[in-house]
Amino acid sequence: MEGDELKDLDCQRTMDGWESSNNGSGKAILIPACCLKARASQPELGSKSHSTVVSGWLSETQPSSDKSGKQVYFNNPMWPGEAHSLKVEKILFQEKSKYQEILVFESSAYGRVLVLDGILQLTEKDECAYQEMIAHLPLCSIESPKNVLVVGGGDGGVLREICRHSSVELIDICEIDQMVIDVSKKFFPELAIGFEDPRVCLHVGDAIEFLKQAPEGKYDAVIVDSSDPVGPAQELVEKPFFKNIGRALRPGGVLCNMAESMWLHTHLINDIIYICREIFKGSVHYAWASVPTYPSGVIGFLLCSTEGPPVDFVHPINPIEKLRGALEFRRELKFYNTEIHEAAFALPSFVKREVAALH
Ligand code: SPD
């Protein structure tokens, strides 16, 4: 971005390993431990159209306010010093919900795009990779999953994928923001179709509270399709949250959690793996997939199982190709297959070295 100027952040270590930082607005923001060297870029002034759209391009910046209350934009502290951009053809929706700023636009290269608080959540072109992997990595690793819980996932894409599994009888979904669901139904019908399945039971509310109330051992699988842990989703990388998931899973039940980028967040991934190894006594694995529009072009998944019948995540016991009708259910699978599943667990050497405690 032209006119960028590096600014020092005022970082302080906190007890839980997160950094409290002043982004220049005078307001404290939380930065994950992996971003100790975070630097914020000064925004291009004179932005047009929308807070995160500058000169007709969307970049993953973070809206904030300066001392006079004027809105300004910083590089997101989750990926300091970089911002992938998409050319905006037309803004279709922009509104602030109770929880976040929601933006939908038509891009010239990736179809429609959903952005929450300045962070790209999905594009029509490459959403298949993320939704298919986060759903089928866990569900193909256990026999006949019946009860599944989705945390987040308000766009419906993960539901669409879970519905391919005919053994599934109940899909609880707990999404905090009704507006995300409504926006998806209007602008992303290919994803929101997931909500139409009669097995889906929608709970609009706080997943932390939902999990506290969940009956012990109810779920065969929990899938956490959250946004990044800056702002509302921050508690979703903390120990009490994982403890409650562990309690809600049956013995030998599985968790699949969105787990950021191995290029950008090895410290954060390490921290989550450390917590999960304390809680999930079956196994803990890291897998990844290519998603071109996510920062650094990849996204990771943390796969954990509770103590009980052992789960071999790397060699799926319930291969999708053998599930009647699963490949074509509502729409063809675009990304996931058993070869991709097994390959997803092959880690580059630097990840094996940097991320502790991996297979
Ligand atoms: N850095 C972006 C991570 C987004 C994860 N959630 C995507 C939601 C798609 N259902």
mmCIF file of C-alpha atoms and ligand atoms in Angstrom:
data_model
loop_
_atom_site.group_PDB
_atom_site.id
_atom_site.type_symbol
_atom_site.label_atom_id
_atom_site.label_comp_id
_atom_site.label_asym_id
_atom_site.label_seq_id
_atom_site.Cartn_x
_atom_site.Cartn_y
_atom_site.Cartn_z
ATOM 1 C CA MET A 1 0.000 0.000 0.000
ATOM 2 C CA GLU A 2 1.442 3.377 -0.982
ATOM 3 C CA GLY A 3 2.287 5.860 1.693
ATOM 4 C CA ASP A 4 2.783 3.246 4.394
ATOM 5 C CA GLU A 5 4.832 4.224 7.352
ATOM 6 C CA LEU A 6 5.916 1.800 10.064
ATOM 7 C CA LYS A 7 4.804 2.634 13.553
ATOM 8 C CA ASP A 8 5.962 1.054 16.789
ATOM 9 C CA LEU A 9 3.318 -0.650 18.856
ATOM 10 C CA ASP A 10 3.289 -0.370 22.586
ATOM 11 C CA CYS A 11 3.267 -4.085 23.508
ATOM 12 C CA GLN A 12 3.138 -5.629 26.950
ATOM 13 C CA ARG A 13 3.228 -9.306 27.911
ATOM 14 C CA THR A 14 0.175 -10.478 29.784
ATOM 15 C CA MET A 15 -0.203 -13.461 32.102
ATOM 16 C CA ASP A 16 -1.979 -15.595 29.527
ATOM 17 C CA GLY A 17 0.595 -15.068 26.830
ATOM 18 C CA TRP A 18 -1.299 -12.423 24.873
ATOM 19 C CA GLU A 19 -0.076 -8.944 24.202
ATOM 20 C CA SER A 20 -1.963 -5.840 25.131
ATOM 21 C CA SER A 21 -1.108 -3.195 22.629
ATOM 22 C CA ASN A 22 -1.892 0.368 21.748
ATOM 23 C CA ASN A 23 -2.465 0.691 18.032
ATOM 24 C CA GLY A 24 -2.086 4.421 18.076
ATOM 25 C CA SER A 25 -5.764 5.036 18.719
ATOM 26 C CA GLY A 26 -5.264 5.223 22.467
ATOM 27 C CA LYS A 27 -7.382 2.074 22.801
ATOM 28 C CA ALA A 28 -5.826 -1.188 24.001
ATOM 29 C CA ILE A 29 -6.200 -4.096 21.590
ATOM 30 C CA LEU A 30 -5.181 -7.709 22.111
ATOM 31 C CA ILE A 31 -2.516 -9.242 19.933
ATOM 32 C CA PRO A 32 -1.683 -12.941 19.992
ATOM 33 C CA ALA A 33 1.695 -13.966 21.318
ATOM 34 C CA CYS A 34 2.724 -14.951 17.806
ATOM 35 C CA CYS A 35 2.689 -11.332 16.770
ATOM 36 C CA LEU A 36 5.191 -9.917 19.259
ATOM 37 C CA LYS A 37 6.927 -8.027 16.517
ATOM 38 C CA ALA A 38 3.661 -6.633 15.204
ATOM 39 C CA ARG A 39 3.912 -3.369 13.403
ATOM 40 C CA ALA A 40 0.942 -1.370 12.226
ATOM 41 C CA SER A 41 0.855 0.370 8.900
ATOM 42 C CA GLN A 42 -0.517 3.840 8.679
ATOM 43 C CA PRO A 43 -3.595 3.825 6.514
ATOM 44 C CA GLU A 44 -3.945 5.399 3.142
ATOM 45 C CA LEU A 45 -5.978 8.513 3.683
ATOM 46 C CA GLY A 46 -9.038 9.489 1.695
ATOM 47 C CA SER A 47 -10.554 5.972 1.631
ATOM 48 C CA LYS A 48 -13.628 5.597 -0.537
ATOM 49 C CA SER A 49 -16.720 3.443 -0.187
ATOM 50 C CA HIS A 50 -16.086 1.385 2.927
ATOM 51 C CA SER A 51 -13.805 1.154 5.893
ATOM 52 C CA THR A 52 -11.777 -1.728 4.495
ATOM 53 C CA VAL A 53 -11.999 -0.828 0.830
ATOM 54 C CA VAL A 54 -9.315 1.587 -0.252
ATOM 55 C CA SER A 55 -9.165 2.882 -3.822
ATOM 56 C CA GLY A 56 -11.360 0.062 -5.097
ATOM 57 C CA TRP A 57 -9.366 -2.746 -3.457
ATOM 58 C CA LEU A 58 -10.161 -4.654 -0.291
ATOM 59 C CA SER A 59 -7.188 -5.283 1.971
ATOM 60 C CA GLU A 60 -7.390 -6.999 5.335
ATOM 61 C CA THR A 61 -6.914 -3.955 7.480
ATOM 62 C CA GLN A 62 -8.340 -3.175 10.877
ATOM 63 C CA PRO A 63 -10.651 -0.203 11.291
ATOM 64 C CA SER A 64 -9.889 1.876 14.363
ATOM 65 C CA SER A 65 -10.249 5.456 15.562
ATOM 66 C CA ASP A 66 -7.586 8.076 16.055
ATOM 67 C CA LYS A 67 -7.505 10.531 18.971
ATOM 68 C CA SER A 68 -10.006 12.850 17.321
ATOM 69 C CA GLY A 69 -12.414 9.945 16.754
ATOM 70 C CA LYS A 70 -11.761 9.816 13.011
ATOM 71 C CA GLN A 71 -11.784 6.312 11.528
ATOM 72 C CA VAL A 72 -8.367 5.046 10.425
ATOM 73 C CA TYR A 73 -7.069 1.645 9.255
ATOM 74 C CA PHE A 74 -4.165 -0.478 10.436
ATOM 75 C CA ASN A 75 -2.677 -3.698 9.229
ATOM 76 C CA ASN A 76 -4.316 -6.503 11.106
ATOM 77 C CA PRO A 77 -1.991 -7.522 13.972
ATOM 78 C CA MET A 78 -2.550 -11.169 13.040
ATOM 79 C CA TRP A 79 -0.531 -10.607 9.866
ATOM 80 C CA PRO A 80 1.576 -7.499 10.407
ATOM 81 C CA GLY A 81 3.293 -6.027 7.398
ATOM 82 C CA GLU A 82 1.171 -7.718 4.758
ATOM 83 C CA ALA A 83 -2.271 -7.390 3.247
ATOM 84 C CA HIS A 84 -3.628 -9.479 0.416
ATOM 85 C CA SER A 85 -5.938 -7.399 -1.770
ATOM 86 C CA LEU A 86 -8.944 -8.181 -3.949
ATOM 87 C CA LYS A 87 -10.320 -5.803 -6.537
ATOM 88 C CA VAL A 88 -13.839 -4.704 -5.634
ATOM 89 C CA GLU A 89 -16.381 -4.558 -8.461
ATOM 90 C CA LYS A 90 -19.391 -3.634 -6.370
ATOM 91 C CA ILE A 91 -20.273 -3.412 -2.696
ATOM 92 C CA LEU A 92 -23.462 -5.403 -2.138
ATOM 93 C CA PHE A 93 -23.961 -5.023 1.604
ATOM 94 C CA GLN A 94 -22.383 -3.179 4.485
ATOM 95 C CA GLU A 95 -23.770 -2.873 7.967
ATOM 96 C CA LYS A 96 -22.686 -3.060 11.569
ATOM 97 C CA SER A 97 -24.358 -5.862 13.516
ATOM 98 C CA LYS A 98 -24.393 -5.993 17.306
ATOM 99 C CA TYR A 99 -21.036 -7.790 17.104
ATOM 100 C CA GLN A 100 -19.168 -6.781 13.995
ATOM 101 C CA GLU A 101 -18.924 -4.870 10.742
ATOM 102 C CA ILE A 102 -20.298 -7.023 7.904
ATOM 103 C CA LEU A 103 -19.337 -6.423 4.302
ATOM 104 C CA VAL A 104 -20.260 -8.340 1.153
ATOM 105 C CA PHE A 105 -18.855 -7.363 -2.202
ATOM 106 C CA GLU A 106 -18.519 -8.688 -5.716
ATOM 107 C CA SER A 107 -14.845 -9.145 -6.538
ATOM 108 C CA SER A 108 -13.467 -9.313 -10.031
ATOM 109 C CA ALA A 109 -11.438 -12.486 -9.435
ATOM 110 C CA TYR A 110 -13.093 -14.595 -6.685
ATOM 111 C CA GLY A 111 -16.845 -13.956 -6.997
ATOM 112 C CA ARG A 112 -18.728 -12.713 -3.946
ATOM 113 C CA VAL A 113 -16.727 -12.132 -0.773
ATOM 114 C CA LEU A 114 -17.779 -12.042 2.897
ATOM 115 C CA VAL A 115 -15.732 -9.842 5.223
ATOM 116 C CA LEU A 116 -16.218 -9.493 8.996
ATOM 117 C CA ASP A 117 -14.516 -6.651 10.843
ATOM 118 C CA GLY A 118 -12.182 -6.142 7.915
ATOM 119 C CA ILE A 119 -11.139 -9.834 7.754
ATOM 120 C CA LEU A 120 -11.989 -11.928 4.730
ATOM 121 C CA GLN A 121 -14.038 -14.976 5.734
ATOM 122 C CA LEU A 122 -14.798 -16.589 2.409
ATOM 123 C CA THR A 123 -15.037 -16.127 -1.328
ATOM 124 C CA GLU A 124 -17.323 -18.018 -3.685
ATOM 125 C CA LYS A 125 -14.368 -19.330 -5.630
ATOM 126 C CA ASP A 126 -12.272 -20.937 -2.893
ATOM 127 C CA GLU A 127 -14.697 -21.483 0.031
ATOM 128 C CA CYS A 128 -14.953 -25.135 -0.982
ATOM 129 C CA ALA A 129 -11.438 -25.883 0.276
ATOM 130 C CA TYR A 130 -12.000 -24.594 3.802
ATOM 131 C CA GLN A 131 -15.577 -25.837 4.365
ATOM 132 C CA GLU A 132 -14.963 -29.293 2.896
ATOM 133 C CA MET A 133 -11.757 -29.841 4.848
ATOM 134 C CA ILE A 134 -12.994 -28.585 8.234
ATOM 135 C CA ALA A 135 -16.068 -30.828 7.942
ATOM 136 C CA HIS A 136 -14.733 -34.019 6.375
ATOM 137 C CA LEU A 137 -11.352 -34.274 8.124
ATOM 138 C CA PRO A 138 -13.118 -35.058 11.431
ATOM 139 C CA LEU A 139 -16.256 -36.786 10.121
ATOM 140 C CA CYS A 140 -14.371 -39.191 7.866
ATOM 141 C CA SER A 141 -12.087 -40.097 10.771
ATOM 142 C CA ILE A 142 -14.811 -41.750 12.868
ATOM 143 C CA GLU A 143 -17.378 -44.393 12.094
ATOM 144 C CA SER A 144 -21.021 -43.297 11.614
ATOM 145 C CA PRO A 145 -20.976 -39.844 13.247
ATOM 146 C CA LYS A 146 -24.460 -39.029 14.581
ATOM 147 C CA ASN A 147 -24.416 -35.883 16.713
ATOM 148 C CA VAL A 148 -22.349 -32.945 15.536
ATOM 149 C CA LEU A 149 -21.900 -29.442 16.957
ATOM 150 C CA VAL A 150 -20.734 -26.503 14.866
ATOM 151 C CA VAL A 151 -19.391 -23.458 16.687
ATOM 152 C CA GLY A 152 -19.649 -20.324 14.523
ATOM 153 C CA GLY A 153 -20.162 -21.189 10.880
ATOM 154 C CA GLY A 154 -23.060 -18.752 10.418
ATOM 155 C CA ASP A 155 -22.604 -18.686 6.653
ATOM 156 C CA GLY A 156 -23.865 -22.295 6.510
ATOM 157 C CA GLY A 157 -21.022 -23.688 4.376
ATOM 158 C CA VAL A 158 -19.847 -26.160 7.015
ATOM 159 C CA LEU A 159 -23.432 -27.336 7.548
ATOM 160 C CA ARG A 160 -23.742 -27.956 3.804
ATOM 161 C CA GLU A 161 -20.731 -30.268 4.019
ATOM 162 C CA ILE A 162 -21.763 -32.103 7.200
ATOM 163 C CA CYS A 163 -25.118 -32.874 5.555
ATOM 164 C CA ARG A 164 -23.336 -35.147 3.055
ATOM 165 C CA HIS A 165 -22.942 -37.667 5.874
ATOM 166 C CA SER A 166 -26.142 -39.698 5.959
ATOM 167 C CA SER A 167 -25.239 -41.218 9.347
ATOM 168 C CA VAL A 168 -25.581 -37.764 10.948
ATOM 169 C CA GLU A 169 -28.880 -37.347 12.800
ATOM 170 C CA LEU A 170 -28.443 -34.003 14.569
ATOM 171 C CA ILE A 171 -26.388 -30.933 13.745
ATOM 172 C CA ASP A 172 -26.467 -28.273 16.456
ATOM 173 C CA ILE A 173 -25.005 -24.977 15.331
ATOM 174 C CA CYS A 174 -24.260 -22.127 17.716
ATOM 175 C CA GLU A 175 -23.624 -18.832 15.925
ATOM 176 C CA ILE A 176 -23.557 -15.558 17.819
ATOM 177 C CA ASP A 177 -24.542 -13.209 15.007
ATOM 178 C CA GLN A 178 -27.988 -13.561 13.402
ATOM 179 C CA MET A 179 -27.029 -10.952 10.822
ATOM 180 C CA VAL A 180 -24.277 -13.210 9.430
ATOM 181 C CA ILE A 181 -26.880 -15.925 8.869
ATOM 182 C CA ASP A 182 -29.323 -13.510 7.210
ATOM 183 C CA VAL A 183 -26.617 -12.032 5.000
ATOM 184 C CA SER A 184 -25.481 -15.482 3.922
ATOM 185 C CA LYS A 185 -29.049 -16.532 3.072
ATOM 186 C CA LYS A 186 -29.365 -13.458 0.865
ATOM 187 C CA PHE A 187 -25.952 -13.292 -0.801
ATOM 188 C CA PHE A 188 -24.466 -16.812 -0.491
ATOM 189 C CA PRO A 189 -27.348 -19.236 -1.145
ATOM 190 C CA GLU A 190 -24.900 -21.988 -2.155
ATOM 191 C CA LEU A 191 -23.553 -21.965 1.396
ATOM 192 C CA ALA A 192 -26.701 -21.085 3.319
ATOM 193 C CA ILE A 193 -28.442 -24.094 1.768
ATOM 194 C CA GLY A 194 -26.895 -25.928 4.722
ATOM 195 C CA PHE A 195 -29.526 -24.382 6.998
ATOM 196 C CA GLU A 196 -32.352 -26.023 5.020
ATOM 197 C CA ASP A 197 -31.513 -29.548 6.163
ATOM 198 C CA PRO A 198 -34.038 -30.803 8.753
ATOM 199 C CA ARG A 199 -31.224 -32.246 10.877
ATOM 200 C CA VAL A 200 -29.919 -28.735 11.578
ATOM 201 C CA CYS A 201 -30.853 -27.125 14.888
ATOM 202 C CA LEU A 202 -29.847 -23.450 15.058
ATOM 203 C CA HIS A 203 -28.952 -21.745 18.328
ATOM 204 C CA VAL A 204 -28.222 -18.041 18.029
ATOM 205 C CA GLY A 205 -26.031 -17.155 20.979
ATOM 206 C CA ASP A 206 -22.695 -17.354 22.683
ATOM 207 C CA ALA A 207 -20.974 -20.688 22.066
ATOM 208 C CA ILE A 208 -19.026 -20.414 25.312
ATOM 209 C CA GLU A 209 -22.302 -20.438 27.262
ATOM 210 C CA PHE A 210 -23.842 -23.046 24.958
ATOM 211 C CA LEU A 211 -20.976 -25.437 25.592
ATOM 212 C CA LYS A 212 -21.158 -24.924 29.356
ATOM 213 C CA GLN A 213 -24.773 -26.135 29.222
ATOM 214 C CA ALA A 214 -24.182 -28.975 26.722
ATOM 215 C CA PRO A 215 -24.843 -32.480 28.107
ATOM 216 C CA GLU A 216 -21.667 -34.398 28.848
ATOM 217 C CA GLY A 217 -20.633 -36.781 26.067
ATOM 218 C CA LYS A 218 -23.420 -35.643 23.697
ATOM 219 C CA TYR A 219 -21.394 -35.109 20.524
ATOM 220 C CA ASP A 220 -19.421 -37.406 18.244
ATOM 221 C CA ALA A 221 -17.773 -34.372 16.660
ATOM 222 C CA VAL A 222 -17.378 -30.660 17.347
ATOM 223 C CA ILE A 223 -16.306 -28.349 14.529
ATOM 224 C CA VAL A 224 -15.114 -24.869 15.402
ATOM 225 C CA ASP A 225 -15.515 -22.604 12.379
ATOM 226 C CA SER A 226 -14.593 -19.347 14.037
ATOM 227 C CA SER A 227 -13.162 -16.073 12.879
ATOM 228 C CA ASP A 228 -9.642 -15.139 13.934
ATOM 229 C CA PRO A 229 -8.974 -14.694 17.659
ATOM 230 C CA VAL A 230 -8.994 -10.914 17.591
ATOM 231 C CA GLY A 231 -12.106 -9.409 19.170
ATOM 232 C CA PRO A 232 -15.266 -11.546 19.640
ATOM 233 C CA ALA A 233 -13.617 -14.913 18.875
ATOM 234 C CA GLN A 234 -10.733 -14.422 21.291
ATOM 235 C CA GLU A 235 -12.076 -16.749 23.973
ATOM 236 C CA LEU A 236 -12.270 -19.538 21.399
ATOM 237 C CA VAL A 237 -8.541 -20.197 21.721
ATOM 238 C CA GLU A 238 -8.496 -20.323 25.505
ATOM 239 C CA LYS A 239 -8.326 -23.331 27.800
ATOM 240 C CA PRO A 240 -11.828 -23.207 29.372
ATOM 241 C CA PHE A 241 -13.381 -23.328 25.907
ATOM 242 C CA PHE A 242 -11.436 -26.450 24.934
ATOM 243 C CA LYS A 243 -12.208 -28.028 28.317
ATOM 244 C CA ASN A 244 -15.923 -27.612 27.697
ATOM 245 C CA ILE A 245 -15.568 -29.113 24.223
ATOM 246 C CA GLY A 246 -13.742 -32.097 25.705
ATOM 247 C CA ARG A 247 -16.599 -32.545 28.195
ATOM 248 C CA ALA A 248 -19.282 -32.310 25.492
ATOM 249 C CA LEU A 249 -17.603 -34.993 23.356
ATOM 250 C CA ARG A 250 -18.172 -38.715 23.849
ATOM 251 C CA PRO A 251 -15.133 -40.933 24.535
ATOM 252 C CA GLY A 252 -13.265 -41.176 21.233
ATOM 253 C CA GLY A 253 -15.130 -38.108 19.930
ATOM 254 C CA VAL A 254 -13.336 -35.607 17.720
ATOM 255 C CA LEU A 255 -12.719 -31.873 17.526
ATOM 256 C CA CYS A 256 -11.715 -30.007 14.376
ATOM 257 C CA ASN A 257 -10.716 -26.427 15.048
ATOM 258 C CA MET A 258 -9.724 -23.715 12.576
ATOM 259 C CA ALA A 259 -6.018 -23.264 13.340
ATOM 260 C CA GLU A 260 -4.625 -20.348 11.378
ATOM 261 C CA SER A 261 -1.549 -20.271 9.150
ATOM 262 C CA MET A 262 1.620 -22.243 9.697
ATOM 263 C CA TRP A 263 3.526 -19.429 7.925
ATOM 264 C CA LEU A 264 2.254 -16.698 10.232
ATOM 265 C CA HIS A 265 1.129 -18.157 13.545
ATOM 266 C CA THR A 266 3.419 -20.938 14.719
ATOM 267 C CA HIS A 267 3.451 -19.532 18.275
ATOM 268 C CA LEU A 268 -0.314 -19.362 18.430
ATOM 269 C CA ILE A 269 -0.605 -22.863 16.960
ATOM 270 C CA ASN A 270 1.944 -24.078 19.490
ATOM 271 C CA ASP A 271 -0.038 -22.544 22.344
ATOM 272 C CA ILE A 272 -3.276 -24.172 21.194
ATOM 273 C CA ILE A 273 -1.594 -27.538 20.697
ATOM 274 C CA TYR A 274 -0.111 -27.281 24.184
ATOM 275 C CA ILE A 275 -3.543 -26.637 25.706
ATOM 276 C CA CYS A 276 -5.207 -29.357 23.623
ATOM 277 C CA ARG A 277 -2.646 -31.992 24.533
ATOM 278 C CA GLU A 278 -3.543 -31.419 28.174
ATOM 279 C CA ILE A 279 -7.248 -31.839 27.486
ATOM 280 C CA PHE A 280 -7.584 -34.315 24.625
ATOM 281 C CA LYS A 281 -5.941 -37.517 25.753
ATOM 282 C CA GLY A 282 -6.665 -39.446 22.548
ATOM 283 C CA SER A 283 -4.570 -37.591 19.990
ATOM 284 C CA VAL A 284 -3.754 -34.119 18.686
ATOM 285 C CA HIS A 285 -2.792 -33.524 15.043
ATOM 286 C CA TYR A 286 -2.267 -30.544 12.747
ATOM 287 C CA ALA A 287 -3.405 -30.538 9.112
ATOM 288 C CA TRP A 288 -3.534 -27.806 6.492
ATOM 289 C CA ALA A 289 -4.965 -26.841 3.137
ATOM 290 C CA SER A 290 -4.435 -24.249 0.479
ATOM 291 C CA VAL A 291 -6.974 -21.405 0.494
ATOM 292 C CA PRO A 292 -5.617 -18.672 -1.782
ATOM 293 C CA THR A 293 -7.584 -15.783 -0.273
ATOM 294 C CA TYR A 294 -6.589 -16.417 3.361
ATOM 295 C CA PRO A 295 -3.457 -14.699 4.679
ATOM 296 C CA SER A 296 -0.376 -16.510 3.362
ATOM 297 C CA GLY A 297 -2.629 -18.700 1.203
ATOM 298 C CA VAL A 298 -3.044 -21.554 3.652
ATOM 299 C CA ILE A 299 -5.205 -22.429 6.646
ATOM 300 C CA GLY A 300 -4.652 -25.038 9.340
ATOM 301 C CA PHE A 301 -6.907 -27.384 11.246
ATOM 302 C CA LEU A 302 -6.318 -28.836 14.666
ATOM 303 C CA LEU A 303 -7.718 -32.339 15.048
ATOM 304 C CA CYS A 304 -8.096 -33.800 18.515
ATOM 305 C CA SER A 305 -9.766 -36.837 19.978
ATOM 306 C CA THR A 306 -10.836 -37.581 23.513
ATOM 307 C CA GLU A 307 -9.736 -40.648 25.413
ATOM 308 C CA GLY A 308 -11.641 -43.706 24.239
ATOM 309 C CA PRO A 309 -11.685 -45.754 21.045
ATOM 310 C CA PRO A 310 -8.524 -44.598 19.233
ATOM 311 C CA VAL A 311 -8.929 -42.323 16.208
ATOM 312 C CA ASP A 312 -6.497 -42.571 13.287
ATOM 313 C CA PHE A 313 -6.922 -39.130 11.749
ATOM 314 C CA VAL A 314 -4.342 -39.704 9.052
ATOM 315 C CA HIS A 315 -6.063 -42.751 7.529
ATOM 316 C CA PRO A 316 -9.813 -42.078 7.419
ATOM 317 C CA ILE A 317 -11.883 -45.028 8.598
ATOM 318 C CA ASN A 318 -15.019 -43.539 6.991
ATOM 319 C CA PRO A 319 -13.823 -42.544 3.492
ATOM 320 C CA ILE A 320 -16.123 -40.119 1.713
ATOM 321 C CA GLU A 321 -15.938 -42.050 -1.576
ATOM 322 C CA LYS A 322 -17.651 -45.004 0.141
ATOM 323 C CA LEU A 323 -20.527 -42.982 1.602
ATOM 324 C CA ARG A 324 -23.622 -43.415 -0.497
ATOM 325 C CA GLY A 325 -24.483 -40.190 -2.360
ATOM 326 C CA ALA A 326 -21.962 -38.085 -0.413
ATOM 327 C CA LEU A 327 -19.902 -36.921 -3.373
ATOM 328 C CA GLU A 328 -22.862 -35.341 -5.166
ATOM 329 C CA PHE A 329 -25.173 -34.465 -2.276
ATOM 330 C CA ARG A 330 -26.655 -31.067 -3.280
ATOM 331 C CA ARG A 331 -23.471 -30.181 -5.152
ATOM 332 C CA GLU A 332 -20.296 -31.959 -6.206
ATOM 333 C CA LEU A 333 -17.320 -32.044 -3.838
ATOM 334 C CA LYS A 334 -14.771 -29.659 -5.284
ATOM 335 C CA PHE A 335 -11.698 -30.024 -3.092
ATOM 336 C CA TYR A 336 -11.821 -32.854 -0.570
ATOM 337 C CA ASN A 337 -11.028 -36.492 -1.292
ATOM 338 C CA THR A 338 -9.262 -39.205 0.670
ATOM 339 C CA GLU A 339 -5.887 -38.468 -0.944
ATOM 340 C CA ILE A 340 -6.134 -34.796 0.061
ATOM 341 C CA HIS A 341 -7.194 -35.902 3.558
ATOM 342 C CA GLU A 342 -4.087 -38.024 4.050
ATOM 343 C CA ALA A 343 -1.796 -35.449 2.437
ATOM 344 C CA ALA A 344 -3.111 -32.684 4.708
ATOM 345 C CA PHE A 345 -1.206 -34.178 7.634
ATOM 346 C CA ALA A 346 2.169 -34.055 5.863
ATOM 347 C CA LEU A 347 3.937 -31.071 7.404
ATOM 348 C CA PRO A 348 6.840 -29.020 6.061
ATOM 349 C CA SER A 349 10.064 -29.535 8.007
ATOM 350 C CA PHE A 350 10.033 -26.042 9.502
ATOM 351 C CA VAL A 351 6.571 -26.684 10.955
ATOM 352 C CA LYS A 352 7.653 -29.995 12.424
ATOM 353 C CA ARG A 353 10.607 -28.223 14.016
ATOM 354 C CA GLU A 354 8.815 -25.074 15.169
ATOM 355 C CA VAL A 355 5.527 -26.486 16.319
ATOM 356 C CA ALA A 356 6.172 -28.631 19.347
ATOM 357 C CA ALA A 357 4.549 -31.968 20.071
ATOM 358 C CA LEU A 358 3.524 -32.994 16.572
ATOM 359 C CA HIS A 359 3.157 -36.649 15.624
HETATM 360 N N1 SPD B 1 -8.383 -15.695 8.501
HETATM 361 C C1 SPD B 1 -9.724 -16.101 8.195
HETATM 362 C C2 SPD B 1 -10.165 -17.340 8.888
HETATM 363 C C3 SPD B 1 -11.625 -17.524 8.635
HETATM 364 C C4 SPD B 1 -12.192 -18.717 9.252
HETATM 365 N N2 SPD B 1 -13.634 -18.781 9.170
HETATM 366 C C5 SPD B 1 -14.176 -18.779 7.882
HETATM 367 C C6 SPD B 1 -15.655 -18.975 7.876
HETATM 368 C C7 SPD B 1 -16.101 -19.786 6.723
HETATM 369 N N3 SPD B 1 -17.202 -20.604 7.020
#
